[in-house]
Structure formats: C-alpha cells, structure tokens
Coordinates of C-alpha atoms in Angstrom, one line a residue:
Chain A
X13 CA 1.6 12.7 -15.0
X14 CA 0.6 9.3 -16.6
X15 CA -0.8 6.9 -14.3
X16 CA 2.3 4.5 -14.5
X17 CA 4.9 7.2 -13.5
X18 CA 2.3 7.9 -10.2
X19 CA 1.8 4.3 -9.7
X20 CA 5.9 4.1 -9.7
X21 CA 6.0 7.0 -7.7
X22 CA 3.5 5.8 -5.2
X23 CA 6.0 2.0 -5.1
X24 CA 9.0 4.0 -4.2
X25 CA 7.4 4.6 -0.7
X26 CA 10.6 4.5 1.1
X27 CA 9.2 4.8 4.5
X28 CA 6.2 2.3 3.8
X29 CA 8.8 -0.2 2.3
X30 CA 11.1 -0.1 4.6
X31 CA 8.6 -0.6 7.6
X32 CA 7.0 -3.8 5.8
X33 CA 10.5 -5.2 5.8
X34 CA 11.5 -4.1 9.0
X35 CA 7.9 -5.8 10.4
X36 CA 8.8 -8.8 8.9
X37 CA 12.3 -9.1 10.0
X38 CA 11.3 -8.4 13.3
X39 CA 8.6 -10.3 13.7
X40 CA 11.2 -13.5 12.9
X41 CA 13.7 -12.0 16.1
X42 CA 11.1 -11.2 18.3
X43 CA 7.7 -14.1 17.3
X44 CA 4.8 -12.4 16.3
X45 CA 2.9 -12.9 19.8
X46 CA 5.2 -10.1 20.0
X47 CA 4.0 -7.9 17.3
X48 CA 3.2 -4.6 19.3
X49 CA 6.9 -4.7 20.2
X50 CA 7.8 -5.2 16.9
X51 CA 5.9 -1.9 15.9
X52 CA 6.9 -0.1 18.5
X53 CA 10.7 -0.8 17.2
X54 CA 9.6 0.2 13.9
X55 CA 7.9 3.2 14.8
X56 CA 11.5 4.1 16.9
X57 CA 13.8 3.7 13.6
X58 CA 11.3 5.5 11.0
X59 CA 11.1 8.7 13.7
X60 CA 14.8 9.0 14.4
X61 CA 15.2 8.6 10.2
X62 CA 12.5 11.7 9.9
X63 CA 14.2 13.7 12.7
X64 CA 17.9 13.2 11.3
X65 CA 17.2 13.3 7.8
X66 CA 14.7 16.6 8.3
X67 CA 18.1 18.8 9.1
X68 CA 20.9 16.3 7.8
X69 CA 19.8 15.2 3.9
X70 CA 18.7 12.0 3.0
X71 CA 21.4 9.2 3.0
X72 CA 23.2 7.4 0.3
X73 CA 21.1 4.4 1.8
X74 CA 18.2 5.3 3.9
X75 CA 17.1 1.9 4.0
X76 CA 20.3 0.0 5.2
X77 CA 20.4 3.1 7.5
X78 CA 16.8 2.8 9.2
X79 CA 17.6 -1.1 9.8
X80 CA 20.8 -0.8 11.2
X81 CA 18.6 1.9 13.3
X82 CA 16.0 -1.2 14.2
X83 CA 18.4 -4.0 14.7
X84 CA 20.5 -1.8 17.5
X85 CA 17.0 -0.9 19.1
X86 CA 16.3 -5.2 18.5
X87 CA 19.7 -5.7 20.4
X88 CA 19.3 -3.4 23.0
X89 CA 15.8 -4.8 24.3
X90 CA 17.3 -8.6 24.1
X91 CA 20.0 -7.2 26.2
X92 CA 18.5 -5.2 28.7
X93 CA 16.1 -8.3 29.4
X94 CA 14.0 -5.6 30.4
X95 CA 10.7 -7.1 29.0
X96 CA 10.3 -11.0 29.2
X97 CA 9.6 -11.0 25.9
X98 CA 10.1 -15.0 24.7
X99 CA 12.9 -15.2 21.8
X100 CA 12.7 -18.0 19.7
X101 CA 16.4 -19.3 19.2
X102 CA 15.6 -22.8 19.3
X103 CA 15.5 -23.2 15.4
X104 CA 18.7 -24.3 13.9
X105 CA 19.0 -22.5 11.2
X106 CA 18.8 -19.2 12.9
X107 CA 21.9 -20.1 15.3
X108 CA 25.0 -19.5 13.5
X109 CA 27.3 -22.8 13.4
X110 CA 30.4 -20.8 14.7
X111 CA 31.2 -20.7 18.3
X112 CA 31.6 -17.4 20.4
X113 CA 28.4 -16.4 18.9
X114 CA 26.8 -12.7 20.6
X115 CA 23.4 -11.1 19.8
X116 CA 24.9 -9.1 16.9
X117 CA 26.6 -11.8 15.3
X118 CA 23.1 -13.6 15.0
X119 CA 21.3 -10.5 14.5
X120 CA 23.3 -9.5 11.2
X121 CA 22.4 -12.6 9.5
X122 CA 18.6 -11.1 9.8
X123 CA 19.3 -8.2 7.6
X124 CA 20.9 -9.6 5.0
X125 CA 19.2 -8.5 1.9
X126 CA 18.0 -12.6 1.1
X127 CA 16.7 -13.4 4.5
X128 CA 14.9 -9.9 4.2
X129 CA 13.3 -11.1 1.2
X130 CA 12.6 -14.4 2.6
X131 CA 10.8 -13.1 5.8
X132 CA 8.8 -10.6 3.9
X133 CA 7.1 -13.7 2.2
X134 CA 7.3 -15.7 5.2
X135 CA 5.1 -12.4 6.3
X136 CA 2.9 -12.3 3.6
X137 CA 2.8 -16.0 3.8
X138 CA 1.1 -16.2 7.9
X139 CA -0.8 -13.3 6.8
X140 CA -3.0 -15.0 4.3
X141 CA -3.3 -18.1 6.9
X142 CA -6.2 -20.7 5.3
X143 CA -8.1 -20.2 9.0
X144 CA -7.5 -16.4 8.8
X145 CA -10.7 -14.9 6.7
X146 CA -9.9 -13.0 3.6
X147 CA -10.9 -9.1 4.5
X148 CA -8.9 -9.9 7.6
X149 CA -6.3 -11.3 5.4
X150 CA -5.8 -8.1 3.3
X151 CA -6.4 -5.7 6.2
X152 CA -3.2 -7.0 8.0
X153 CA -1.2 -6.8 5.0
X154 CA -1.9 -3.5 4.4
X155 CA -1.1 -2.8 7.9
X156 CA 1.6 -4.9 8.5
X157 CA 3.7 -4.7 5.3
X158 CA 2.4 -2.0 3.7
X159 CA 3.2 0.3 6.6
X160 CA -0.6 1.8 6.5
X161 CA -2.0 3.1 9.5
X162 CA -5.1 2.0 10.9
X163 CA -6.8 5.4 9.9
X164 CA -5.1 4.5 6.2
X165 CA -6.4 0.6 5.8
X166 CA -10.1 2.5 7.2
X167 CA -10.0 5.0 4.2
X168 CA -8.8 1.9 1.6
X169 CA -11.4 -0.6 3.0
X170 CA -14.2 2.5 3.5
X171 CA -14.7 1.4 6.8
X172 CA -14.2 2.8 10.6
X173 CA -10.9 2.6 12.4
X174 CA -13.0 0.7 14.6
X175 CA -13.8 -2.1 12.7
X176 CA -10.0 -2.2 10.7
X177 CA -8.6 -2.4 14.6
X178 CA -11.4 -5.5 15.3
X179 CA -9.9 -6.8 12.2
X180 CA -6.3 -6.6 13.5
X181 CA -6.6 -7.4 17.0
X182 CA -8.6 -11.2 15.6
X183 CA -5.3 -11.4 13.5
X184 CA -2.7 -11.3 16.1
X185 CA -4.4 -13.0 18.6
X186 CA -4.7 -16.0 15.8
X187 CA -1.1 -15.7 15.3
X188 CA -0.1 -15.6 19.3
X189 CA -3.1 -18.7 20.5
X190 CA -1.8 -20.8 17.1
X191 CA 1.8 -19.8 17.1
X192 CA 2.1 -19.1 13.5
X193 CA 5.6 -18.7 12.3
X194 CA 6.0 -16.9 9.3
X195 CA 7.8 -18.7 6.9
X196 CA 7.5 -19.9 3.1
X197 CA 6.0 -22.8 3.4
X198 CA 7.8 -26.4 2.4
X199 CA 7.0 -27.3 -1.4
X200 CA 4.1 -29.8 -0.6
X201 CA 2.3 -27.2 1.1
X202 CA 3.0 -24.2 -1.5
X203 CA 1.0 -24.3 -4.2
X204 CA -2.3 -24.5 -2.1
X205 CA -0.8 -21.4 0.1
X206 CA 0.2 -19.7 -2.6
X207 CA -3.1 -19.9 -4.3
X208 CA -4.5 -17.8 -1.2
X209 CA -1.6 -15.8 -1.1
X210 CA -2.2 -14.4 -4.5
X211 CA -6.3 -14.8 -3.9
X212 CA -5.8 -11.9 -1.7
X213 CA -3.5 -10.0 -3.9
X214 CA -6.5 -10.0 -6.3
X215 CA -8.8 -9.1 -3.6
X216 CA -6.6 -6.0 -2.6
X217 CA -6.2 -5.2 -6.2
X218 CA -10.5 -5.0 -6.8
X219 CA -10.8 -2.8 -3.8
X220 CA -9.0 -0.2 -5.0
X221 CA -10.1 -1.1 -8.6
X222 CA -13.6 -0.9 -7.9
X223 CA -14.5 0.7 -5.4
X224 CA -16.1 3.9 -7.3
X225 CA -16.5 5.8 -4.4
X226 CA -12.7 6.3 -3.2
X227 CA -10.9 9.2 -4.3
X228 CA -8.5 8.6 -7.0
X229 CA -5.2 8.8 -4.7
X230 CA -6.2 6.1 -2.3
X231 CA -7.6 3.9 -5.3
X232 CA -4.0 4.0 -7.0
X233 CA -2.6 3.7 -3.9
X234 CA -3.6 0.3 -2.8
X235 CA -3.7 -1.0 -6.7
X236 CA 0.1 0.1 -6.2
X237 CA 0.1 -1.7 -3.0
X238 CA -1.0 -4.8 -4.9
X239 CA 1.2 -4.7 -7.9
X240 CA 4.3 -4.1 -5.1
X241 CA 3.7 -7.6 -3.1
X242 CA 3.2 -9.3 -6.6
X243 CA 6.4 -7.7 -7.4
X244 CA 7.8 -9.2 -4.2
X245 CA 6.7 -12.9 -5.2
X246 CA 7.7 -12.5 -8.4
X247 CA 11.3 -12.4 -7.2
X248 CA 11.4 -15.3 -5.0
X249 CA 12.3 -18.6 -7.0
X250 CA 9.5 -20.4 -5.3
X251 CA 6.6 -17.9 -5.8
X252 CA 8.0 -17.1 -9.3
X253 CA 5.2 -19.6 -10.8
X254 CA 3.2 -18.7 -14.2
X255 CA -0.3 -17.7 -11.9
X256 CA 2.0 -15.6 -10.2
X257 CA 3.0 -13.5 -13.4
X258 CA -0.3 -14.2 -15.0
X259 CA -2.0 -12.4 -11.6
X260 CA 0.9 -9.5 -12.3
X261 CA -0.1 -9.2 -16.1
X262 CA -3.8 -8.6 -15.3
X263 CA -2.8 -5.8 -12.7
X264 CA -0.8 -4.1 -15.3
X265 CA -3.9 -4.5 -18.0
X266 CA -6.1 -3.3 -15.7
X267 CA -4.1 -0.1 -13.8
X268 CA -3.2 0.6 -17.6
X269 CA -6.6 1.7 -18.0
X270 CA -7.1 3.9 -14.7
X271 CA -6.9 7.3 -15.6
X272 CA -9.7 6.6 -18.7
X273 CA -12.3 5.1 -16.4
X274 CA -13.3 8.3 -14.8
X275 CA -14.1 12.0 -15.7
X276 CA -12.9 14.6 -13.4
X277 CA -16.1 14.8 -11.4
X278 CA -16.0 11.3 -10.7
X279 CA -18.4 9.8 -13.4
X280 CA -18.1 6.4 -14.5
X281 CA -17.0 6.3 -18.5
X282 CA -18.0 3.0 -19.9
X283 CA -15.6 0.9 -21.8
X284 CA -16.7 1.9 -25.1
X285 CA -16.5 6.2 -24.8
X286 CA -13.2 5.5 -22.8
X287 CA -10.4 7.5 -24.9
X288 CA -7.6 4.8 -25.5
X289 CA -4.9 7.5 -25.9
X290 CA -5.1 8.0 -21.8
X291 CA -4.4 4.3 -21.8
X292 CA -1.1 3.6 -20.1
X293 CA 1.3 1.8 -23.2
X294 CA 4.1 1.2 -20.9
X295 CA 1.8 -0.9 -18.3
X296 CA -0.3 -2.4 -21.6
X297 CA 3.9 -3.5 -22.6
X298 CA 4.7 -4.9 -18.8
X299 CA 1.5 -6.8 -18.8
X300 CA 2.0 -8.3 -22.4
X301 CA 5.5 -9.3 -20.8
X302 CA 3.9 -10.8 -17.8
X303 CA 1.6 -12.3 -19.8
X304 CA 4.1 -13.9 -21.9
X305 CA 5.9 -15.2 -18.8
X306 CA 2.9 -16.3 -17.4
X307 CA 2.5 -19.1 -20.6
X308 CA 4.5 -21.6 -19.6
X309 CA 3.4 -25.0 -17.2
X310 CA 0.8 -27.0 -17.2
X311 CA -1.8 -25.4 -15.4
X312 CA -4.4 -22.7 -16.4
X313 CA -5.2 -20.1 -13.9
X314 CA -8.2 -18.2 -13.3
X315 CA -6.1 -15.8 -13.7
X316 CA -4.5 -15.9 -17.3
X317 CA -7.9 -16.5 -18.4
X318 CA -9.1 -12.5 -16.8
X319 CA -5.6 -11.6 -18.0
X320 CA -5.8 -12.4 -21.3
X321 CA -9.6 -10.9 -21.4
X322 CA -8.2 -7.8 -20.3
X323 CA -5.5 -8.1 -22.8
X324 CA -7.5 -8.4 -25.3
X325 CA -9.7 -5.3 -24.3
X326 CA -6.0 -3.6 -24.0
X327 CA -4.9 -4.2 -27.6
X328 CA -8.2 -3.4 -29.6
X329 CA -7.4 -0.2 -31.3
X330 CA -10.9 1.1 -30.7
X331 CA -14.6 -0.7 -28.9
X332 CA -16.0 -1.6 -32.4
X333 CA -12.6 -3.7 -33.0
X334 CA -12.7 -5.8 -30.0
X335 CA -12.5 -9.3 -30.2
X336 CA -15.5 -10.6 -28.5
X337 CA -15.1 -14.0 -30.1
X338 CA -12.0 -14.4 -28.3
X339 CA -13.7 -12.8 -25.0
X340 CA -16.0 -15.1 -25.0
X341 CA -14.2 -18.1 -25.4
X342 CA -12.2 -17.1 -22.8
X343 CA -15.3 -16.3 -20.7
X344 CA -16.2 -20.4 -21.8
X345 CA -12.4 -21.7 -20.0
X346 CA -13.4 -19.7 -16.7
X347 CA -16.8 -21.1 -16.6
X348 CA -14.8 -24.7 -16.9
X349 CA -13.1 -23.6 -13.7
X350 CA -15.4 -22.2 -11.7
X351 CA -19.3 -21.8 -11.6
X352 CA -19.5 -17.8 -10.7
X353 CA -22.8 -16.7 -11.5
X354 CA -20.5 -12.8 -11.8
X355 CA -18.9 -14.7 -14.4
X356 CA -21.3 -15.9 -16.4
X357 CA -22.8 -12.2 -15.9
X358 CA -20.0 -10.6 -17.5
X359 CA -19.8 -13.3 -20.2
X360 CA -23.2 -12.1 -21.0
X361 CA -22.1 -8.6 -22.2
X362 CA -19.4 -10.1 -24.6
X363 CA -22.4 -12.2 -26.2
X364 CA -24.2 -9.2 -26.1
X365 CA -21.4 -7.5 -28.2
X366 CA -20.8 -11.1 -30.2
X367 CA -24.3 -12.6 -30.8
X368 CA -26.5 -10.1 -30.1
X369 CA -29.3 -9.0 -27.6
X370 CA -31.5 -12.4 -27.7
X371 CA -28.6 -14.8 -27.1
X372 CA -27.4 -12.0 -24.1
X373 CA -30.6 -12.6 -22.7
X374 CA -31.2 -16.0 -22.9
X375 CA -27.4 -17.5 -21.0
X376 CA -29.0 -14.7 -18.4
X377 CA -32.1 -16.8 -18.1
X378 CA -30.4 -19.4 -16.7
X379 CA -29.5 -17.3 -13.6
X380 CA -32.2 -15.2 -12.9
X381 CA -33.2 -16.8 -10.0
X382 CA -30.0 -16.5 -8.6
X383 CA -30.3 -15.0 -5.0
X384 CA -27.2 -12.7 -4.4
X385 CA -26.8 -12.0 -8.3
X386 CA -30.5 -10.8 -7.5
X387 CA -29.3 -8.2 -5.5
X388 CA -26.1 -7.3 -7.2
X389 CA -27.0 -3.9 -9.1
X390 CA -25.1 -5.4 -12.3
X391 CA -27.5 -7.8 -13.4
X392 CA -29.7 -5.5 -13.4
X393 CA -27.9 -3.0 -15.7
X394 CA -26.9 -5.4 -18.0
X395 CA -29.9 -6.8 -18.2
X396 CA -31.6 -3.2 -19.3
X397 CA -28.7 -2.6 -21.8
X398 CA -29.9 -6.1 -23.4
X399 CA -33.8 -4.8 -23.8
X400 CA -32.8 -1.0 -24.8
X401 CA -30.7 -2.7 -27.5
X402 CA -34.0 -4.9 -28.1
X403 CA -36.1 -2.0 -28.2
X404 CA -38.3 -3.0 -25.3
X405 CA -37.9 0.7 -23.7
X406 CA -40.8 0.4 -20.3
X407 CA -38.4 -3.4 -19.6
X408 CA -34.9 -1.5 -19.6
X409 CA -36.0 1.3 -17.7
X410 CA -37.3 -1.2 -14.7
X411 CA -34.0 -3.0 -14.8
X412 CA -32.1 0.2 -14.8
X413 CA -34.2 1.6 -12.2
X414 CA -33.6 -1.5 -10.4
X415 CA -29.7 -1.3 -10.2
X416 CA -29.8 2.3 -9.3
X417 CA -31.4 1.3 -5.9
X418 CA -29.0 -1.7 -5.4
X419 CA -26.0 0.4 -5.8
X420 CA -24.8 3.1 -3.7
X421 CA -21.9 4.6 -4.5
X422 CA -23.2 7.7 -6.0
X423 CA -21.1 7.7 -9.4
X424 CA -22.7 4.4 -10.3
X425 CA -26.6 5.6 -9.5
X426 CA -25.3 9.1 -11.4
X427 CA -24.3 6.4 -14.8
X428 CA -27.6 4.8 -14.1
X429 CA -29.6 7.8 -14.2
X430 CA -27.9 8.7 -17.0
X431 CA -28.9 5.4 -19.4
X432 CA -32.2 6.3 -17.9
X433 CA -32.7 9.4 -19.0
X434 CA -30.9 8.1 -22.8
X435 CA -33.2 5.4 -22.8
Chain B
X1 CA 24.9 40.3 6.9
X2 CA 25.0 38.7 10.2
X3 CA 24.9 35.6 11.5
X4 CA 21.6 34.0 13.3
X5 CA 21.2 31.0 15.3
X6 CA 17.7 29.5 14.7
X7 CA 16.2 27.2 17.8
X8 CA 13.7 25.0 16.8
X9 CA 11.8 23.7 20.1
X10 CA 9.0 21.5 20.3
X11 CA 8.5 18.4 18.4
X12 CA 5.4 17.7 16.1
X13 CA 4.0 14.9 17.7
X14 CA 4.4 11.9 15.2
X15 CA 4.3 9.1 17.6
X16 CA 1.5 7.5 15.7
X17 CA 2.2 9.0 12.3
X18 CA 2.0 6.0 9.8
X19 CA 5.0 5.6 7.5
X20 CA 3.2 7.8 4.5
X21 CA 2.8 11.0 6.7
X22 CA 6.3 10.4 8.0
X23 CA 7.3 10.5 4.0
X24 CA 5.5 13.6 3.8
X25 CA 6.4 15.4 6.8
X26 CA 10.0 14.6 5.2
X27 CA 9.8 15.8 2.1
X28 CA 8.2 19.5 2.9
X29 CA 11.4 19.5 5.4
X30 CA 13.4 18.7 2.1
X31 CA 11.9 21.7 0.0
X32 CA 12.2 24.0 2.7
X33 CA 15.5 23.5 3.8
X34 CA 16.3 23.1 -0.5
X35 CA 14.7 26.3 -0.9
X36 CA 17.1 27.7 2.0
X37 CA 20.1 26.3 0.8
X38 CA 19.7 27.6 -2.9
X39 CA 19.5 31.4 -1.4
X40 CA 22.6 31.2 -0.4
X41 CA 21.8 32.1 3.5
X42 CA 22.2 28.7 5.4
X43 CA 25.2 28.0 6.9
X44 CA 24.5 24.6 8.6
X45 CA 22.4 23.1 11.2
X46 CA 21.8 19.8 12.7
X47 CA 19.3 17.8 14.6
X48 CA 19.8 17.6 18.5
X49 CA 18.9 14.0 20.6
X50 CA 16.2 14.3 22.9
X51 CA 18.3 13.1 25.9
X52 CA 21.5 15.0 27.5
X53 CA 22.6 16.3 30.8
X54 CA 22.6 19.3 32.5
X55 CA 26.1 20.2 34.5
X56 CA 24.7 22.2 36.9
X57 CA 28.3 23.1 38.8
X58 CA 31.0 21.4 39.1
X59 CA 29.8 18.2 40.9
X60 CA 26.6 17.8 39.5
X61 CA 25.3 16.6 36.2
X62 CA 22.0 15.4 36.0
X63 CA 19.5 14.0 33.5
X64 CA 18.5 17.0 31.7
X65 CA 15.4 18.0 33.4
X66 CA 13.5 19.8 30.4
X67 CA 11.5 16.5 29.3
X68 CA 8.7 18.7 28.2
X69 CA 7.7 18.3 24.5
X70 CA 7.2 21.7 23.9
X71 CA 10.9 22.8 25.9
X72 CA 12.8 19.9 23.9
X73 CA 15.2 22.1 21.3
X74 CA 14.5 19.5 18.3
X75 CA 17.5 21.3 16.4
X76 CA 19.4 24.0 15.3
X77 CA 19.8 26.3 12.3
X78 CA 22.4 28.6 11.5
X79 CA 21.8 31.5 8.6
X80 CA 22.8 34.5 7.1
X81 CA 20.2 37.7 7.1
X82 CA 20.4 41.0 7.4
X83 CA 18.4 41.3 10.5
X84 CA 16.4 39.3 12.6
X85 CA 13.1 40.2 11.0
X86 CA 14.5 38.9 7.7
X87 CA 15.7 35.6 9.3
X88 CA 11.8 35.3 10.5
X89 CA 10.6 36.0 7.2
X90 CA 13.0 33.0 6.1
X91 CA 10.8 30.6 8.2
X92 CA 7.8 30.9 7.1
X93 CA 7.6 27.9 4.8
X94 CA 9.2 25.8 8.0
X95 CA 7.4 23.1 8.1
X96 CA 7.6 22.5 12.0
X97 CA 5.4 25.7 12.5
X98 CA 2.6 24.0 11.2
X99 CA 3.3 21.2 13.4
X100 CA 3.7 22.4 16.9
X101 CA 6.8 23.9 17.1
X102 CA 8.5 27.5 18.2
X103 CA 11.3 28.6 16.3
X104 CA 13.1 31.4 18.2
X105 CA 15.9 33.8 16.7
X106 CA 19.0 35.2 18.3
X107 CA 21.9 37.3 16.3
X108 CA 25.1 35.8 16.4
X109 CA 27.4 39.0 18.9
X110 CA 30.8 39.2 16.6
X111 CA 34.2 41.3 17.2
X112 CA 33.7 43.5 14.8
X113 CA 30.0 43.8 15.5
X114 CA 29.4 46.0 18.7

C-alpha cells in the first residue's frame, strides 16, 4: 500500500470526522462552557450508529444519519429543560427571521452542510486562541475535532493520559471563565488568527513527522490529521489564502517521503541512501499543485520558503543532483524572516553540500554559543559530519558522541552509533 | 437445514470508546456478518433498543426490568444450519464474543419438523 492511499484511507475516518463536526456544531447550540454535554451527545449518536449499522449495513449517508441522530438528542435536552444548561439564542443571526419559529426549525439551519463547515473553523478557530499555549492548542484539536480519545492524543503527544487530561481540562475552563465563542474571526482580526491557526497545523504536522520514536501508524495518523484540517481551511473562502496552500504543499512534500525515511526495524535512513522510488509521486504532484496555488499575493510565508526547500529535495532525481544553490538561497529568505538558530543549523548542511566543509563550519561558528542549540542533539551531529568530511576523525567522534547522549529516542542514538562506528 | 434464532446479549462496553475503535469495532462486525451473508445461511437479523416493556398480565406493563448489561439482548440473528453445533461453529468470528457478549442458540420448532 503506498503511503498516500493509507494517508487517504486513514482521512476517510468516518466516525472521527463526523464527531469533529458534530463537536463543533454542538458546541455553537449548546456554548462551549457546555462541552462535556456536548460529548456526551456525541458519544450517544456515534454508539447508536455502531449498534444499528453492526446488524443493519452501513447507510447510503452515515453522516447525515448520525447528525440527524445528535440534533434529535440536541432537541430533546433543550426540551426537557432537564439540565439548566444556558443556550445562547441571543445572537441574531442564529434566530430565524420567520415567525412561529420551534427548536427544530432553528436547529436545522445548524446542520446545513455551510454552517457545518463554518463552525468547524469557528472550532478550530477558539482552539488555537492567542492566550491558549500551543501544546494545549494542538492537544484540543486532536481531541475535539479529531475525535481522538484522551488515551489516543497521549500515544500521539508520547505523554500520560494524565497530563493530555491537565491539558484539556486548562482548555475548557479558558473557554467557559473567557467565554470564547467559536467563530471565524471578522477580516481585521484574520490574518493574525489565522497565522496561529496554521502555526499549530505545522506543529501537529512535526509531531507526527518527527517524532522517531512513534510507531509508524500513529505517526501517519496525526500527519493525516494535519493534512485533513488544512484540507478544511483550504475550502473556506476566507482561510483559502496562499500560506494556507503553501502550508498544504509542504505537508504533501514531506508525507511524500514517509515510507523512505525508515527501515523496517525502525532505523533512521538519511536523506541521501533514501530510495526515491518509495517516494509518493501522487503527493510530490498535490504538493507541486499547492505549491503553484500557494504563488500568488504579496506576502512570503515561512512557509513557501520550507515548501519550496522540500520541493526541491522532492524533484532531484537522485542526492548528488540536488540543488543546494537553490536550498540555500532559500535557507537566506527564511533567515530574512526569522532569526532561528534550527534554521541557520539546517542551512548549514546545504552549505555543507554547496561550499564545502570549511564554510559549513564557519556560519556554525557564529552560533556555537547558543544555549538550547547547545543541547539540541543536531548541532552536534552536523557538526561531526562537517570534521569527518574534514578529516579531523578524534573532533567528529566527540560531536557524534555528544548528540548520541542529547538524544533519546533510540533510532536516532542507534544512526549515531552507526556514523560512529563508520567514522 | 433448519432454521436458528441467534440471541446476542450483553453489550461490549464502548461508553468511552473514542471514534477510531468505534470504526473498528464496526468494521470486524462488517466482515463477519459479510462473511455470513456470502455462505448463503443468514436470513436476517436486526439490532434491538435497549429500552422496552414487559406486559406482565393483562393490566400491567412495566419498564422492562432487565437493565443489566450482561441480560440486555443487543440483537438478533436468524440462520440457516444443519444443526445447532454448526450454527455455533458459524460464530466464531462474531466479533461481540471478544467483547463481552453471550450469544445463545435455539432451533427454530416447524410443522413439518417434529
């Protein structure tokens, strides 16, 4: 199976898709200070799905079916009045104009397939809240529109259920003591919020991208997590912006090149042994699309300029053929934009590649006394590939020794030992 | 060939299943009850709500009392074996077994069929 047909397979998560949207529909009925509600209802329609469609077949359309499911439950509890749960229908625009209005009148303009689309950005939107911090940020998402359980977002983030349900509970109670509405925010206020929007996207995307240490199905899982909610803005009108597409084109460079990255034991395969028949062309075509899309405006993204690295890594026919004075002048732009020492650091290899070992070494001199790229275990491998490739065998040894202690996810200290030993 | 009635009783406890397992759960259901359907030996069967009520005589109906889990019949199954032990034999892929539930099996009594 190639790595795109699993990634697609892996998006058409009916039941996951289905409870995003039903989250965020519900969340604009019932206000997300009522958000346990609004999983409980959830919970209720996915169940009776599963226990119909286990003896009955699957529907024409299970999706349609399983909301009509949640907006009967969502009429029912407004009804019954059984909980005092406060119902927002202050709001103009969610009161229908016509007179002799009831619940279900109202509640059928929720589940139209726009205002479905709208709320799940409205979602994704309060989510990645400026005040809310960014691993809380991703955690929600992946909780709240993702559909993952806590013992799911625990296994993605390689953390305890403990600390994923810390992360949560902070989350809602932001939402409920700063009633956040979710909503698409007003144009003066979108570019800003979208920039964190997709700033988590990315973030969401490099934990399952890097993160050596998962097993490959919950890697491609959240990278096709990522490359879903992308999807998502990408249809709106007012998310549909270049950074947006440029963001998608960089995921579909990247997840392209999945299946190469690892052997079936789990060890790392560096760029240049990577066999580039295993790369995916159908992603390497969506992403040169994206990419395409992504070139129009006026303003220059961080990420085009990682896109159209990757791109060019993508389209070099073989390592010896890549275009490293391209890289690097792309590497140039991004240090324009921002001052990341990681940047700078990867910059260093495609002058490594370019100009050789000395002038590697030297733009590396400039940040060795940078604390946390000090403790980050690539500087130090990169820095012993630049003195093996110098011949300076007792240096690159140090510097590879070095990494392998700041590193632990085993595959990386099991590549380290091996430059060791080839050193 | 006779007919058999499959009750399936007990549910598999899914209450905080996240939407993934729920997608899973579902599709071993699929395969097995594909696999049944393709021999040729299901007639039908249907999913049962988990509330109802009990007539007990003529002026009583009540709740029906059986709330337990494990009592609930989840569903039935209807199927074509020649004998009981061959109808069991057919539900050993059923997916519910791993998960909890009882699955008992009762001939369907015909006419012609003493």
């Amino acid at each position: 199976m190639s790595a795109s047909s699993h990634i697609d397979q892996a998006v058409n998560h009916l039941f996951r898709q289905a409870s995003g949207k039903m989250v965020a529909v519900l969340v604009k009925i019932f206000g997300p200070e009522n958000y346990t509600l609004v999983e409980d209802v959830v919970q209720d329609a996915l169940l009776s799905g599963l226990e119909t469609w286990k003896f009955n077949g699957i529907p024409d359309n299970p999706e349609a079916w399983l909301f009509r499911v949640a907006k009967n439950k969502a009429i029912d509890i407004i009804r019954r009045k059984k909980h005092q749960y406060y119902i927002d229908f202050s709001s103009q625009e969610e009161l229908p104009p016509a007179a002799g209005y009831t619940p279900a009148d109202n509640f059928d303009q929720y589940w139209q397939d726009q205002a479905i689309r709208d709320d799940f950005l409205g979602m994704m939107f309060a989510c990645c809240h400026p005040d809310i911090s960014p691993e809380n940020q991703v955690t929600f998402i992946l909780k709240s529109l993702c559909g993952f359980s806590t013992r799911e977002a625990a296994r993605a983030f390689l953390t305890s259920e403990d600390t994923i349900s810390k992360r949560l509970y902070r989350t809602k109670e932001f939402f409920r003591t700063n009633h956040i509405r979710p909503a698409i925010p007003p144009p003066a206020q979108l570019s800003g919020r979208l920039d964190a929007v997709l700033n988590s996207l990315y973030l969401l995307f490099n934990e399952g991208y890097s993160a050596t240490q998962h097993e490959q199905l919950v890697r491609e899982d959240i990278i096709a997590q990522a490359i879903y909610l992308c999807q998502s803005l990408l249809e709106h009108e007012h998310t549909r912006q270049p950074r947006t597409s440029a963001l998608m084109a960089l995921f579909c460079f990247h997840a392209a090149r999945i299946r190469s990255r690892l052997q079936a034991d789990g060890t790392i395969i560096p760029l240049s042994q990577q066999d580039r028949r295993q790369w995916d062309k159908a992603l390497i075509a969506s992403g040169n699309e994206w990419l395409n899309k992504a070139a129009s405006g006026t303003t220059l993204s961080p990420f085009h300029l990682e896109a159209a690295i990757a791109y060019e890594h993508c389209m070099a026919p073989d390592y010896a053929a890549t275009n490293w004075k391209m890289i690097l002048s792309y590497y140039d732009a991004l240090l324009q934009l921002t001052k990341d020492p990681v940047i700078l650091l990867n910059r260093s290899v495609a002058l490594l590649e370019y100009a050789g070992a000395p002038a590697a070494l030297q733009s590396l001199e400039a940040v060795q006394h940078h604390r946390q790229l000090n403790r980050y275990y690539l500087y130090h491998a990169v820095l012993g590939e630049i003195y093996k490739r110098m011949n300076e065998k007792d240096k690159a040894v140090a510097c590879f020794e070095q990494a392998r202690q700041l590193t632990a996810a085993q595959q990386e200290q099991q590549f380290l030992t091996a430059k060791i030993a080839d050193t | 060939m006779q007919e058999f009635l499959l009750i399936i009783r007990g549910g598999e406890d899914l209450g905080n299943a996240s939407p993934q397992e729920m997608q899973q759960t579902l599709q071993h259901w699929q395969k097995w009850m594909g696999d049944l359907m393709a021999s040729g030996n299901y007639i039908g069967g249907q999913n049962l709500e988990s509330e109802g009520l009990t007539v007990l005589n003529s002026t009583t109906v009540t709740d029906r009392p059986l709330v337990e889990g494990k009592e609930l019949v989840a569903g039935y199954i209807l199927l074509r074996a020649n004998s009981a032990a061959e109808a069991a034999e057919m539900t050993r892929g059923c997916p519910g077994l791993a998960r909890g539930c009882t699955i008992e099996i009762r001939g369907i009594r015909q006419l012609h069929h003493p």
